[in-house]
Coordinates of C-alpha atoms and ligand atoms in Angstrom, one line a residue:
X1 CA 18.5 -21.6 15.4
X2 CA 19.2 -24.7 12.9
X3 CA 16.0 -26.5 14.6
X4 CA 13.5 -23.2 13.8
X5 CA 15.3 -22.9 10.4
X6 CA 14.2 -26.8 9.6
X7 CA 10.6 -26.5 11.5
X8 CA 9.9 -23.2 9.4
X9 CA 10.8 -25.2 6.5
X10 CA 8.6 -28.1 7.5
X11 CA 5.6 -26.0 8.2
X12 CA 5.6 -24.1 4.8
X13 CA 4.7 -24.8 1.5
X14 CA 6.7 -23.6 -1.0
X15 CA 4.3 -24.3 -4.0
X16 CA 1.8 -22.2 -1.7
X17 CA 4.4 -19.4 -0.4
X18 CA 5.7 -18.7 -4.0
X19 CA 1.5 -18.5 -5.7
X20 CA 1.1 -15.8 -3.3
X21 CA 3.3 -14.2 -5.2
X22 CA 3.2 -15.5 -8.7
X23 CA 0.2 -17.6 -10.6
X24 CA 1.6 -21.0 -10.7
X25 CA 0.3 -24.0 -13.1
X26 CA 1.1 -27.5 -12.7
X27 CA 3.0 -29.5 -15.1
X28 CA 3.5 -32.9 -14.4
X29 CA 5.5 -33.3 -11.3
X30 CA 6.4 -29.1 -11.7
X31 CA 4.9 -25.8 -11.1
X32 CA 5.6 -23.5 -13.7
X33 CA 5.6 -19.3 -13.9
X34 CA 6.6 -16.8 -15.4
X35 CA 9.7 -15.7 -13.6
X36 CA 9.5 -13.1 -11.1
X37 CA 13.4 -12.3 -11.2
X38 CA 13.7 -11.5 -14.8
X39 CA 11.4 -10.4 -17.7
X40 CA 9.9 -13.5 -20.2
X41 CA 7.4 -14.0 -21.2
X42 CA 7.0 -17.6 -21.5
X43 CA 7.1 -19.8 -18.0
X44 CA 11.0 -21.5 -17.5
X45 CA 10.1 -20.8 -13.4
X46 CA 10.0 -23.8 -11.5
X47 CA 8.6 -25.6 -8.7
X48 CA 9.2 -28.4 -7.4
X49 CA 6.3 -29.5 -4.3
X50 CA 8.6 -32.6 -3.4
X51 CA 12.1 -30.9 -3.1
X52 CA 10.3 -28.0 -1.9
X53 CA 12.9 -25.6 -4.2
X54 CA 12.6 -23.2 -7.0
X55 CA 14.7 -23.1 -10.2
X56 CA 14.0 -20.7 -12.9
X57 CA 15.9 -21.9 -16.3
X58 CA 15.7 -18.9 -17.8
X59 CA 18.0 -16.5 -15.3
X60 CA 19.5 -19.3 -13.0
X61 CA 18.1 -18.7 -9.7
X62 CA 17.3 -21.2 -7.2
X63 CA 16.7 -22.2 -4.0
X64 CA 14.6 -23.0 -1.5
X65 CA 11.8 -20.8 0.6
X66 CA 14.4 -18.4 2.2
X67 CA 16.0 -18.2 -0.4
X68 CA 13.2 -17.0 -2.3
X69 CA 11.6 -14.5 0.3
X70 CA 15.6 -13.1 0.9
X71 CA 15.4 -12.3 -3.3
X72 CA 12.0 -11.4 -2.9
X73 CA 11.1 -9.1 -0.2
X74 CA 14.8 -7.6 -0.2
X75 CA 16.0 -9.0 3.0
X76 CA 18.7 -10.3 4.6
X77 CA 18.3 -13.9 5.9
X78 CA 17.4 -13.0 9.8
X79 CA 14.8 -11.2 8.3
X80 CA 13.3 -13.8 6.0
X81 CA 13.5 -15.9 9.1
X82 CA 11.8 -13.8 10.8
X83 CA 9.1 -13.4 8.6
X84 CA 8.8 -17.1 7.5
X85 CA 8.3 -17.7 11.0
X86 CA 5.6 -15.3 11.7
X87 CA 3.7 -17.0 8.9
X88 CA 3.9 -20.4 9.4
X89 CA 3.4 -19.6 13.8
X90 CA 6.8 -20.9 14.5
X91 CA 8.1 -19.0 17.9
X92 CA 11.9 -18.1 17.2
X93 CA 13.7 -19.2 20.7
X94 CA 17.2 -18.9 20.1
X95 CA 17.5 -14.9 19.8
X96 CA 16.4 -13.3 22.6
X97 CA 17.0 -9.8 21.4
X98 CA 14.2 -10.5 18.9
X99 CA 11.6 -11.5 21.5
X100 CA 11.1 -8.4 22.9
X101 CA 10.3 -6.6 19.1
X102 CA 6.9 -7.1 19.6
X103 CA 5.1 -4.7 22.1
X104 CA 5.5 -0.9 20.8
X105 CA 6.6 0.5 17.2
X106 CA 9.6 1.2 17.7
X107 CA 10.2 -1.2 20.4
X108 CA 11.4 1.0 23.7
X109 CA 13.8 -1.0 24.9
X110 CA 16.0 -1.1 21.8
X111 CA 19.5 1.3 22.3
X112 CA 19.8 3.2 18.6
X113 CA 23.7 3.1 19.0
X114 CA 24.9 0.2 20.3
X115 CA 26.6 -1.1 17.4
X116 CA 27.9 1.7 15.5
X117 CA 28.3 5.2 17.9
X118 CA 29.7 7.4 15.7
X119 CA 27.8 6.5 12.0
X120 CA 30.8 5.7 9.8
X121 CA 29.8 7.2 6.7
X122 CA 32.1 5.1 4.7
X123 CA 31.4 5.2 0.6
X124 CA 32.0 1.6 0.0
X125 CA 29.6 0.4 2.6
X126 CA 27.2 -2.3 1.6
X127 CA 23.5 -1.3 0.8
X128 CA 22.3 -3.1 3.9
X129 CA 24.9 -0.8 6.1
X130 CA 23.5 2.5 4.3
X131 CA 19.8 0.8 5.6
X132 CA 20.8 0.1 9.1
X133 CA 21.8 3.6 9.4
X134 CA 18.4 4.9 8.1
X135 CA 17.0 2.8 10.6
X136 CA 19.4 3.9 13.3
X137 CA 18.9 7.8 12.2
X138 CA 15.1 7.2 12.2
X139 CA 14.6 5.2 15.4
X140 CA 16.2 8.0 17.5
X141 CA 14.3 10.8 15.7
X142 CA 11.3 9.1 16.8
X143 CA 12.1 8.7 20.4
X144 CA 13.2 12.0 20.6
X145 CA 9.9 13.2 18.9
X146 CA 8.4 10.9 21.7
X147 CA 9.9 12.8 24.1
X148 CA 9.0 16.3 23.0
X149 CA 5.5 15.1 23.0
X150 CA 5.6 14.7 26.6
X151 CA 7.8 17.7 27.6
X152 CA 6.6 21.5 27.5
X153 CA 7.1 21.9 24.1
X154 CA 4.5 18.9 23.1
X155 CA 1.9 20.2 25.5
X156 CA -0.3 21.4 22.5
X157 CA -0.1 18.1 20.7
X158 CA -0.4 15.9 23.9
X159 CA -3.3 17.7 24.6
X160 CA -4.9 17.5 21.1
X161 CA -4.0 13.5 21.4
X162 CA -6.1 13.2 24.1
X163 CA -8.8 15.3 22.7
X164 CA -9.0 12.6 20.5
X165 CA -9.5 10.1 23.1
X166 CA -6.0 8.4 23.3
X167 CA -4.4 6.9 26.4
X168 CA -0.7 7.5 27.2
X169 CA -0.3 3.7 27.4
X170 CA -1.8 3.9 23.1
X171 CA 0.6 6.8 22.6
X172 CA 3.6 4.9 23.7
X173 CA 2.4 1.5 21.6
X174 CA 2.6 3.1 18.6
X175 CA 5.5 5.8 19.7
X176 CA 3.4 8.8 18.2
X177 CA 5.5 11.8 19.0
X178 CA 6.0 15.6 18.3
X179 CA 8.0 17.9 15.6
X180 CA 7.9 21.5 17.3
X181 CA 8.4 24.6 15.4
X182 CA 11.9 25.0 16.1
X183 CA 14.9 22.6 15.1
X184 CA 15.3 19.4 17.7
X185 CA 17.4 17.2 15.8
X186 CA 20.0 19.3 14.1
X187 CA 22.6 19.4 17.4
X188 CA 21.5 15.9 18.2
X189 CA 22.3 14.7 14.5
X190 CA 26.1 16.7 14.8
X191 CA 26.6 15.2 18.3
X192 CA 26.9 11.8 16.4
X193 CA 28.8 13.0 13.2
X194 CA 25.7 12.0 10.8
X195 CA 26.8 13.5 6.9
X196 CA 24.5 15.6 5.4
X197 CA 24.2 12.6 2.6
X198 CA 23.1 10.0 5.2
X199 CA 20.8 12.5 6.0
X200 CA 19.4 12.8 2.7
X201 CA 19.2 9.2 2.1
X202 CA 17.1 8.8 5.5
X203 CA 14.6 11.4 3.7
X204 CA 15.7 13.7 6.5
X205 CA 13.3 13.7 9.7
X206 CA 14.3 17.5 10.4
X207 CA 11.6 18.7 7.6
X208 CA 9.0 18.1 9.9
X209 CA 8.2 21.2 11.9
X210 CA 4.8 21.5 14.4
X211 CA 3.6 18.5 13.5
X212 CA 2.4 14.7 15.2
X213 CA 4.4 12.2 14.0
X214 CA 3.8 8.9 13.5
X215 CA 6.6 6.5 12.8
X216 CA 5.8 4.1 10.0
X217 CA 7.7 0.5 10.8
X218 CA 7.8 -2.4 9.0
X219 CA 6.7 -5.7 10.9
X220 CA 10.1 -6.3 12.3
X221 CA 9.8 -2.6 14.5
X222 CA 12.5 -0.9 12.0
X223 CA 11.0 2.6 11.5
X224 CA 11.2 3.4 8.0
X225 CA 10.1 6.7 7.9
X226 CA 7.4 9.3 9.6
X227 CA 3.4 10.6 8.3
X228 CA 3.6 13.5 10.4
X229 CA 0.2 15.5 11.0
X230 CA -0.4 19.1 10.9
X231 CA -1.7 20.4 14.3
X232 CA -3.4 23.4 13.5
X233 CA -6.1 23.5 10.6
X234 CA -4.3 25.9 8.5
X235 CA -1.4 24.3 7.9
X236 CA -1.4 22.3 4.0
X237 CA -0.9 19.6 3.3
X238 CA -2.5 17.9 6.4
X239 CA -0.7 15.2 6.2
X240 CA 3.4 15.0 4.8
X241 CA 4.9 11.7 4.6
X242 CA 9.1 10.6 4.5
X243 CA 9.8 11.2 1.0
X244 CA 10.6 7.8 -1.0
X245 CA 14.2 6.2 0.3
X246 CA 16.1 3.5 0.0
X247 CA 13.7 1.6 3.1
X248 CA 10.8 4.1 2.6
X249 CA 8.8 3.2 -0.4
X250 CA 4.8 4.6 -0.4
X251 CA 3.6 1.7 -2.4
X252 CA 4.5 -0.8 0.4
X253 CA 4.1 0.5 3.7
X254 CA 1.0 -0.5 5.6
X255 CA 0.6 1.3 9.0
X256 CA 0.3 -0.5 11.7
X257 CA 0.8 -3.8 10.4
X258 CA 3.5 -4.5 13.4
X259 CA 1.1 -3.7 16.2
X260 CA -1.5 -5.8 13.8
X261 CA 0.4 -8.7 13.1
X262 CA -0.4 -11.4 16.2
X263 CA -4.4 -10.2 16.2
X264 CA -4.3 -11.1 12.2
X265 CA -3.0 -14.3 12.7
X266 CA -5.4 -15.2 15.3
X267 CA -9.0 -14.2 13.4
X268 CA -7.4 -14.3 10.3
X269 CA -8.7 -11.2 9.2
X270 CA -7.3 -8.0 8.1
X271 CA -9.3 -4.6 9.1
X272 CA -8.0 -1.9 6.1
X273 CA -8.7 1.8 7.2
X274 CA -7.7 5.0 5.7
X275 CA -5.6 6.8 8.5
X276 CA -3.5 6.6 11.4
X277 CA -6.1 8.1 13.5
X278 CA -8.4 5.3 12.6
X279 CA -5.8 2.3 13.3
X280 CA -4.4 3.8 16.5
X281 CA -8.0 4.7 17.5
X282 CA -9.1 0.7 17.1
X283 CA -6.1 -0.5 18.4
X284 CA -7.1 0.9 21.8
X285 CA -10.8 -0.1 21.5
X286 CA -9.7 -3.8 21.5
X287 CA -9.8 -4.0 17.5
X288 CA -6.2 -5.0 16.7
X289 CA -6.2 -6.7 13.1
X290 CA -6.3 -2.8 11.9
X291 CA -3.8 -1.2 9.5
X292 CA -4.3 1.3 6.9
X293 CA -2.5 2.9 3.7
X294 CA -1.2 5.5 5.1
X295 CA -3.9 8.2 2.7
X296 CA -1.5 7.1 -0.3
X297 CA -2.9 5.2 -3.6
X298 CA -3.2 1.5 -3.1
X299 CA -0.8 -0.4 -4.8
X300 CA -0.9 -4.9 -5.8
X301 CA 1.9 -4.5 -3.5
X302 CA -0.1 -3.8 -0.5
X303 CA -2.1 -6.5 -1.6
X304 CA 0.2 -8.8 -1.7
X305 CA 2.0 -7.9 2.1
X306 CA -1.9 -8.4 2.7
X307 CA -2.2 -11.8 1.4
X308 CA 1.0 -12.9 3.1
X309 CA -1.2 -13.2 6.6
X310 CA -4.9 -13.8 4.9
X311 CA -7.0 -13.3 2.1
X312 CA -10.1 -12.4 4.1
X313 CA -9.8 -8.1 4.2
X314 CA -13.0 -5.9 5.4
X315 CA -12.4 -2.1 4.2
X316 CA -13.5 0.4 6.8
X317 CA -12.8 3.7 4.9
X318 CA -14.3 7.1 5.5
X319 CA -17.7 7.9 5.1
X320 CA -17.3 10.6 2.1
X321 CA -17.0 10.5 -1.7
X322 CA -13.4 9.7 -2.0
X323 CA -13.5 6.9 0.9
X324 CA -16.1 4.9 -1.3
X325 CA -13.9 5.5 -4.6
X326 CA -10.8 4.5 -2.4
X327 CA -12.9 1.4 -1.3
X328 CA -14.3 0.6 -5.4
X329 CA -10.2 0.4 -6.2
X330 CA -9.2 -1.8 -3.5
X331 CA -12.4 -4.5 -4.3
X332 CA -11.6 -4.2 -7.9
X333 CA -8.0 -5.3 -6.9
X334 CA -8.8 -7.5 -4.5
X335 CA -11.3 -9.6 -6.5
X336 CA -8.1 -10.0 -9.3
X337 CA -6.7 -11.8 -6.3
X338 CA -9.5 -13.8 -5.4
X339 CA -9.5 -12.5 -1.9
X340 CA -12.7 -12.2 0.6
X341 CA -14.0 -8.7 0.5
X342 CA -16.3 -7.0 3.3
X343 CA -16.8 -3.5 4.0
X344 CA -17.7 -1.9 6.9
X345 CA -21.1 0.2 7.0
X346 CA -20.7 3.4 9.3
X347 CA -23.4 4.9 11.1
X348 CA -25.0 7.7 10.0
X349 CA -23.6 11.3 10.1
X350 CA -20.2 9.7 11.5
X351 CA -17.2 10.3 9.1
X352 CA -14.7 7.7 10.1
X353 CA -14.2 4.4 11.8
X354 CA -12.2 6.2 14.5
X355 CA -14.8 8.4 15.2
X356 CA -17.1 5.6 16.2
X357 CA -13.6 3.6 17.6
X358 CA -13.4 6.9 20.6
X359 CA -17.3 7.3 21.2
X360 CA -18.3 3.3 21.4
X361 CA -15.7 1.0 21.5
X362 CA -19.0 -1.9 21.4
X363 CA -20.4 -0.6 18.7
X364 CA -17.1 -0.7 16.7
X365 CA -17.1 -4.4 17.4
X366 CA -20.8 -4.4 16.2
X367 CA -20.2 -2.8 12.7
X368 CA -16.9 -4.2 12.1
X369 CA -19.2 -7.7 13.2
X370 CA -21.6 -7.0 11.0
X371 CA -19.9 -6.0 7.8
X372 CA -21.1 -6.7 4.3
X373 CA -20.2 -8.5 1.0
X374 CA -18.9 -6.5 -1.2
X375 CA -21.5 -6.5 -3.7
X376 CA -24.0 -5.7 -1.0
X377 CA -22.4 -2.9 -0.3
X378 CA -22.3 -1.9 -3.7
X379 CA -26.1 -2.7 -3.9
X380 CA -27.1 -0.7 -1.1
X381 CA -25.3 2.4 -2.0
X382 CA -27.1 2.1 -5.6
X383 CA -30.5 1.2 -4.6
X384 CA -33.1 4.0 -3.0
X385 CA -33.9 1.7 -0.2
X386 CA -36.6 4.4 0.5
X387 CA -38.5 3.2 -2.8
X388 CA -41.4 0.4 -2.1
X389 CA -41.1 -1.6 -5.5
X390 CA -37.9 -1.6 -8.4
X391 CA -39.9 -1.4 -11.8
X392 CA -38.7 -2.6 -14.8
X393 CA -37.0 0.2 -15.3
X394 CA -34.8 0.1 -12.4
X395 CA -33.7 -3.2 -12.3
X396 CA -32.4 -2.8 -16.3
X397 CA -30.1 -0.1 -14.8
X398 CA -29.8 -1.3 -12.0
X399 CA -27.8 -4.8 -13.0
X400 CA -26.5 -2.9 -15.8
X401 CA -24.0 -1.3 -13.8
X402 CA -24.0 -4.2 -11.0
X403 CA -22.4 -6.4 -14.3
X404 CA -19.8 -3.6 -14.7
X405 CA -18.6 -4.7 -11.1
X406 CA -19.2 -8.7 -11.7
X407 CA -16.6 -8.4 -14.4
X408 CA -14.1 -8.0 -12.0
X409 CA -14.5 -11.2 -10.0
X410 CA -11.8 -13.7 -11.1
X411 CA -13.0 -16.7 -9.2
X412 CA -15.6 -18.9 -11.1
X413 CA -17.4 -19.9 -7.9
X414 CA -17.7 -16.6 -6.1
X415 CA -19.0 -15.4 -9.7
X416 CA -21.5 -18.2 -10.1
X417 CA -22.5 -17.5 -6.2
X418 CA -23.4 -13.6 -7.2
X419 CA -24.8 -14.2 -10.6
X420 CA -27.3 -16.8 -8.5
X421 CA -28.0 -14.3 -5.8
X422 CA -28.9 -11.4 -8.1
X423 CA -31.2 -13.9 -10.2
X424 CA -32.8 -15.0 -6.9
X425 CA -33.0 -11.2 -5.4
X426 CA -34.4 -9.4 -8.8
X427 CA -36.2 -12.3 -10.5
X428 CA -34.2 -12.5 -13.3
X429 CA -32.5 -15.5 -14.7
X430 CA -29.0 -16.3 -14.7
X431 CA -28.4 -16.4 -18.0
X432 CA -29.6 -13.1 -18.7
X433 CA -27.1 -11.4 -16.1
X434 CA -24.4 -13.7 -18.0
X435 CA -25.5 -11.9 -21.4
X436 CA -25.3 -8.4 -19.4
X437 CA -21.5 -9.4 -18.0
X438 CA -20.7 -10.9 -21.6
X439 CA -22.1 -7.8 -23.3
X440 CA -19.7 -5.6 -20.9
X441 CA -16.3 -7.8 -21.0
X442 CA -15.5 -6.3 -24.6
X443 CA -14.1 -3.2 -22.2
X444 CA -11.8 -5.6 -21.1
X445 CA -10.2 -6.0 -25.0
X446 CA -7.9 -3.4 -24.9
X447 CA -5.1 -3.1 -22.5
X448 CA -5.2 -0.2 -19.9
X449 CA -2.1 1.1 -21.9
X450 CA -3.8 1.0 -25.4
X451 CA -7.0 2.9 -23.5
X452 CA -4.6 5.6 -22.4
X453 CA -3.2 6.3 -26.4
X454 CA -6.5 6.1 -27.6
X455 CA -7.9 8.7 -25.3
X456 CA -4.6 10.8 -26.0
X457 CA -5.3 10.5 -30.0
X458 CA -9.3 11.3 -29.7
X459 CA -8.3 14.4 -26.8
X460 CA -5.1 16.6 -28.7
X461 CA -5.1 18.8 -25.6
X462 CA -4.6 15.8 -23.1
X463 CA -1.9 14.5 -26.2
X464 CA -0.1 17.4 -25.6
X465 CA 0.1 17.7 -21.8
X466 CA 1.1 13.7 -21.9
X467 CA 3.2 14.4 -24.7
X468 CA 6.5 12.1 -23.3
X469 CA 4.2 9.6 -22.5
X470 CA 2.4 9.6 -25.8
X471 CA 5.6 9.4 -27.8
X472 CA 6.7 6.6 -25.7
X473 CA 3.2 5.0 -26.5
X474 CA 3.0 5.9 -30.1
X475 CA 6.1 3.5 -30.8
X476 CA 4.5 0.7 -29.7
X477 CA 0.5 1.3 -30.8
X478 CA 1.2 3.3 -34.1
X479 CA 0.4 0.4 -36.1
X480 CA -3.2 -0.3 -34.1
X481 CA -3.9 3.8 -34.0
X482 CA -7.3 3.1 -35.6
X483 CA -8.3 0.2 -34.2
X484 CA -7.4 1.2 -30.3
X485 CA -9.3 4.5 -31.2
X486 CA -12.4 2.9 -32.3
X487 CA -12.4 0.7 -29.6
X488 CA -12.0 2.9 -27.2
X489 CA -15.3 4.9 -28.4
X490 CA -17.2 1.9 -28.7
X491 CA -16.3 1.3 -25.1
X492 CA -16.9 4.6 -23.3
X493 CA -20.3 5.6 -24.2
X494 CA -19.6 9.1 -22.9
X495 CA -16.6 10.1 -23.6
X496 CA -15.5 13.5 -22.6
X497 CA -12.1 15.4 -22.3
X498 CA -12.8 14.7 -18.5
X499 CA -13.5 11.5 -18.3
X500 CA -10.9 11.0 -20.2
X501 CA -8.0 12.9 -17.9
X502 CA -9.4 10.5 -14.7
X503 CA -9.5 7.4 -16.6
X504 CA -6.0 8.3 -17.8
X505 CA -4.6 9.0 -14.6
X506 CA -6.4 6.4 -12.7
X507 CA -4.7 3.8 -15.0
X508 CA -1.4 5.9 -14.8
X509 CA -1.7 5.4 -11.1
X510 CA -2.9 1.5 -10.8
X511 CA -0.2 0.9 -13.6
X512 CA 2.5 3.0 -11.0
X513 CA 3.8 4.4 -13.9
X514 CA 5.1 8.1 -13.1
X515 CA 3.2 10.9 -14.3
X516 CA 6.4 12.4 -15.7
X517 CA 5.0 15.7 -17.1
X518 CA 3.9 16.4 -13.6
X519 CA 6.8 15.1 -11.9
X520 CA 8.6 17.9 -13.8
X521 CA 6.3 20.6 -13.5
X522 CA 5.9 20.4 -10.0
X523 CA 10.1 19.7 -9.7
X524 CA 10.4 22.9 -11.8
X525 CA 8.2 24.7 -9.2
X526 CA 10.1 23.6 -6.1
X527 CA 13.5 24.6 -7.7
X528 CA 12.6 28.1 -8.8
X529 CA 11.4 28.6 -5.0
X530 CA 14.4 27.6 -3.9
X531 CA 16.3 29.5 -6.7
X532 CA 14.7 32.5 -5.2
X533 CA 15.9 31.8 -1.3
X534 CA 19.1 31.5 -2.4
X535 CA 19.2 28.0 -1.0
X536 CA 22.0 26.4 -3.1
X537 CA 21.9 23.0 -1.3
X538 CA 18.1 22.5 -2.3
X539 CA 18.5 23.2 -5.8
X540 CA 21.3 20.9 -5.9
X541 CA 19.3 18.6 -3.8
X542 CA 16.1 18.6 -6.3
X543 CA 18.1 18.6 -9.0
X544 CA 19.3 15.4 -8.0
X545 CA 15.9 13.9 -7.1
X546 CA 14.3 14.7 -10.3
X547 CA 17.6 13.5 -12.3
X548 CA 17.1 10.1 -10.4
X549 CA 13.0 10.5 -11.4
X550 CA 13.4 10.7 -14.7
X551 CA 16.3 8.4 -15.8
Ligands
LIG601 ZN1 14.3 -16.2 -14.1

């Protein structure tokens, strides 16, 4: 292992490895950030390109690139190896049990027990043990969901699966399985002594009743967690995810990125759909750089797992309203990190890429050939393509809004390239869309915080249903009250009560801050229904939850 430990080492950059992560500036012989391991707010992390180590000055840690991934990423140092490895190309020889990780999510030939049989649930275990077991607990829910699926019980699901076009040999690559109506893993679950707390701490896989489930696994084939999928139309929500655990956090999981990870290295492209359904779907039509969010918001930390393996991405999301709005987050994101941005343009009258993925596996590889710029898509879906000649009129509009967009590309070449191609396309110069792009970047004068207490000041009813939040802003923006609240009029033409709520909680959201009112509200729901089915352990259960929310 020492030689792939040394060759990993040789093969990465550790100036390039950490600015994935962090925006490094050169100083001298240095790099220099702010730290990513404590708060500050001026730079005392360093670089060093020759040493190829880190050293922050301000908290004291150092190291070199495993180091820094195993801090990082959370991981112990197999796993850093193992992902250091995967980026740089580097085969890992010595351990063969790792070889075989590759093929099917969670790998098959992988015994759930044969380290610990009988789940010690010992309170002094280390943090990594507690995630072991999730992953132990986890993995054999989803081969015994796997096995359902393909036993009487699962005929309904199989049958639905294949209704959507998917092979048995698909099935088994991504271990998709099924949670019948009536209890499967309770006697399993006592067979091995598993405590109701490990349980809870795994998010608990026996919630999931009559649905498909897909196991979510990180790019190592440890199954984190389950989406499962309602089979019947009826049943809300559609989709129920693992709540967040110790291994299962929303903002980071990326389905599909194990089963993607060898096709993105080789066209070093990542394909970002919406669903499952839509990666699986792919996978099987010979697209295989496919992952997707999982239907949860989109998070800088996807983006960054992203970046880790490219920065080209082409967005194939669904063909409705919310698909395009998903899609306008992601390449306002995106652009902050500079990335390559295509999207994919679906035929007519079809509603998502693995619609087209079943019926024409060609033309898949046609439209996901053909994709466009970013700001083309954004021109197209503006423009009335119908219309013979853009007046005056039109184009004032027109690149009015197309400079709200421009605002958010960070890199001065790919700006410069647009600014010339709109100038060349609507026969207008350059300096004029400048102006328009100048004219909007005042929005940008406030931060998104100070936007969200001046909306709260002009809108008393939104003050009073944010009212933790607002007090907790009102301590730090009292002083600026009038100025934040005139800027924010100047800024939003328009401003409504509406407008105002979705701007708020689209900021709330990029920002990951937790709504808290609505945390509670809904909490307070969920306990009183339990309250009123006498089911003790859930109250005590939420409780707890919302306790740990809140603090
Ligand atoms: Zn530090």
């Amino acid at each position: 292992m020492g030689d792939e430990v040394e060759e990993i080492k040789l093969k990465t950059d550790i100036v390039e490895l950490i600015g994935q992560y962090l925006p490094l500036k050169k100083t001298g012989a240095n790099w220099k950030g702010l730290c990513p391991f404590h708060s500050e707010k001026t730079p005392s992390f360093m670089v060093n390109a020759e040493r190829q180590i880190f050293r922050c000055f301000g908290c004291g840690e150092s190291g070199d690139i495993y180091e820094f991934i195993m801090k990082m990423e959370n991981l112990n140092f197999r796993e850093a190896l193992e992902m250091l490895a995967q980026r740089s190309g580097v085969a890992l020889r010595s351990h063969s049990k790792y070889e075989t990780r590759n093929s099917t999510c969670p790998p098959s030939g992988r015994r759930e027990f044969e380290t610990n049989p009988n789940f010690p649930n010992d309170q002094n275990n280390q943090f990594s043990n507690t995630k072991s077991q999730i992953y132990k607990i986890n993995l054999a829910s989803a081969k015994i969901f796997h096995k359902i699926l393909y036993s009487k019980t699962g005929e309904s699901a199989l049958k639905y699966l294949k209704s959507r076009g998917l092979t048995d040999e698909t099935i088994k690559t991504f271990q998709i399985g099924f949670a019948p109506q009536k209890p499967i893993l309770s006697n399993y679950f006592v067979s091995k002594n598993i405590s109701q707390d490990l349980l809870y701490k795994t998010g608990n896989p026996q919630k999931f009743f009559n649905r498909i489930m897909f196991p979510i696994c990180d790019v190592l084939g440890n199954v984190l967690g389950f989406t499962g999928r309602a089979l019947d139309n009826e049943t809300q929500p559609k989709y129920y995810n693992t709540p967040e655990t110790e291994v299962f956090k929303k903002s980071r999981i990326l389905y599909g990125l194990m089963q993607a990870k060898n096709a993105i290295r080789e066209t070093k492209i990542i394909i970002l759909a919406e669903g499952q359904m839509d990666v699986v779907s792919a996978h099987q039509s010979g697209v295989k750089n496919i992952i997707a969010s999982s239907g949860t918001a989109f998070t800088d930390d996807h983006l960054r797992i992203i970046l880790r393996y490219t920065d080209n991405i082409v967005l194939a999301f669904d063909a409705d309203e919310a698909g395009k709005k998903a899609a306008l987050t992601v390449i306002q994101m995106a652009l902050e990190k500079e990335m390559n941005i295509k999207v994919v343009v679906l035929p007519e009258n079809v509603k998502d890429i693995g619609e087209v993925a079943v019926a024409n596996p060609t033309l898949l590889k046609n439209i996901i050939q053909d994709a466009v710029y970013w700001l083309d898509w954004i021109i197209n879906s503006k423009i009335d393509n119908g219309k013979s000649k853009i007046d005056i009129a039109d184009k004032k509009l027109f690149l009015k809004q197309i400079a709200l967009y421009l605002k958010w590309v960070k890199n001065p070449i790919e700006k410069s390239h647009w600014i010339n191609y709109l100038s060349q396309k609507f026969g207008v110069s350059q300096e004029s869309i400048n102006a328009l792009i100048d004219s909007n970047s005042k929005q940008t004068k406030l931060a998104s915080l100070e936007i969200v207490y001046g909306m709260l000041e002009i809108f008393p009813a939104l003050k009073s249903q944010h009212s933790l939040l607002y007090n907790r802003l009102n301590d730090s923006y009292n002083s600026q009250r009038d100025m934040i609240v005139m800027e924010v009029k100047n800024n939003y033409a328009d401003l409504n009560e509406e407008i105002a709520q979705k701007e708020i909680e689209d900021i709330l959201k990029r920002r990951k801050i937790d709504d808290l009112e609505k945390i509670k509200s809904d909490f307070a729901r969920r306990i009183s229904e339990a309250e009123q089915n006498n089911d003790r352990e859930k109250v005590k259960e939420l409780m707890l939850e919302l306790h740990k929310k809140i603090i």
